[in-house]
């Protein structure tokens, strides 16, 4: 009985072990902290998705917050502050502590922490550390772990796609005096999003002058597919043409040059008239910073393609795309109709020729043709009879072999 109990206990132990090994592991969440010293903002990401944005107080001009790629090395609740200039002077956790109630070390004496001076948030005020409002730092502290990456950069120009698909850009003041920017530099940031042509150089220059960190919304860019194939940017005569459709000011703008290239359709841009022409038709065109567009509603007229803005998939989060398909227009119908008619005529002519050659009556023949046909038939009949008679004779009269006895009949 004792042996049975031991065996049962052993099996139970194995069952527990197997159950533990087969349990599903919790999904891994990739966390990241991004700090832009120019904007004095921190963004917290989970699996690449923005979860929170916090205002910061950063290092003074002469003691700037370092830039680079770091990670959280240590987390401390209710830290003790030690004066960097006088290590003998310490302040315990409490209302007088400059570190607040949370500390996250990222490098040496540099860290992310709270503050007892909330009015300092938004300025260049520290000895290089990253200050946060107490409620913000406590929230962040609860979400991140030791090892979470911390990326610190200095970018005066920030471009982002917001939730509704709009592209916004910001220009921040040069607090550290590290980054001189111009219009071309800003256009370089906007171009990959496909919206650079929709923000004038004059507007960009004014925005650089203001450097107020406020958002400017330009438009909503989308990819394009024609007959299931993605449309890409092209270069024609050394000139680059973008391939993004852009929804701006309630108009759906289509980049006509990449589309015409993909469809192998000759395109004519009449700059003086602001019109676009192909073999299909003529529509109004729009030139924006050397890029040429048409209204998506006119695509059927100009390029013989039909479609519009559609969901990429059943999942809303996958976004949208402009999808088009080659249309069947009236000109195509006329061509097909003419082709079918010509084919029918050709077939009828061929049948008529065959009938004329194969079915000729005696009435259609001349007297000489008739005599020739009669003589030919007679010659063929005569040859056939002679051949038949010869074969019959050969069968009846067999040769007698040498030294073979011959029967004698009655004389």
mmCIF file with all atom_site columns, C-alpha atoms in Angstrom, residues 386-399:
data_model
loop_
_atom_site.group_PDB
_atom_site.id
_atom_site.type_symbol
_atom_site.label_atom_id
_atom_site.label_alt_id
_atom_site.label_comp_id
_atom_site.label_asym_id
_atom_site.label_entity_id
_atom_site.label_seq_id
_atom_site.pdbx_PDB_ins_code
_atom_site.Cartn_x
_atom_site.Cartn_y
_atom_site.Cartn_z
_atom_site.occupancy
_atom_site.B_iso_or_equiv
_atom_site.pdbx_formal_charge
_atom_site.auth_seq_id
_atom_site.auth_comp_id
_atom_site.auth_asym_id
_atom_site.auth_atom_id
_atom_site.pdbx_PDB_model_num
ATOM 1  C CA . UNK A 1 386 ? -6.180 -2.766  -117.147 1.00 0.00 ? 386 UNK A CA 1
ATOM 2  C CA . UNK A 1 387 ? -4.660 -2.946  -113.656 1.00 0.00 ? 387 UNK A CA 1
ATOM 3  C CA . UNK A 1 388 ? -7.505 -5.121  -112.407 1.00 0.00 ? 388 UNK A CA 1
ATOM 4  C CA . UNK A 1 389 ? -7.173 -7.537  -115.390 1.00 0.00 ? 389 UNK A CA 1
ATOM 5  C CA . UNK A 1 390 ? -3.419 -7.823  -114.948 1.00 0.00 ? 390 UNK A CA 1
ATOM 6  C CA . UNK A 1 391 ? -3.748 -8.667  -111.234 1.00 0.00 ? 391 UNK A CA 1
ATOM 7  C CA . UNK A 1 392 ? -6.368 -11.330 -112.030 1.00 0.00 ? 392 UNK A CA 1
ATOM 8  C CA . UNK A 1 393 ? -4.152 -12.979 -114.665 1.00 0.00 ? 393 UNK A CA 1
ATOM 9  C CA . UNK A 1 394 ? -1.230 -13.042 -112.280 1.00 0.00 ? 394 UNK A CA 1
ATOM 10 C CA . UNK A 1 395 ? -3.315 -14.872 -109.698 1.00 0.00 ? 395 UNK A CA 1
ATOM 11 C CA . UNK A 1 396 ? -4.657 -17.536 -112.178 1.00 0.00 ? 396 UNK A CA 1
ATOM 12 C CA . UNK A 1 397 ? -1.422 -18.297 -114.046 1.00 0.00 ? 397 UNK A CA 1
ATOM 13 C CA . UNK A 1 398 ? 1.209  -19.490 -111.617 1.00 0.00 ? 398 UNK A CA 1
ATOM 14 C CA . UNK A 1 399 ? 4.717  -20.406 -112.863 1.00 0.00 ? 399 UNK A CA 1
#
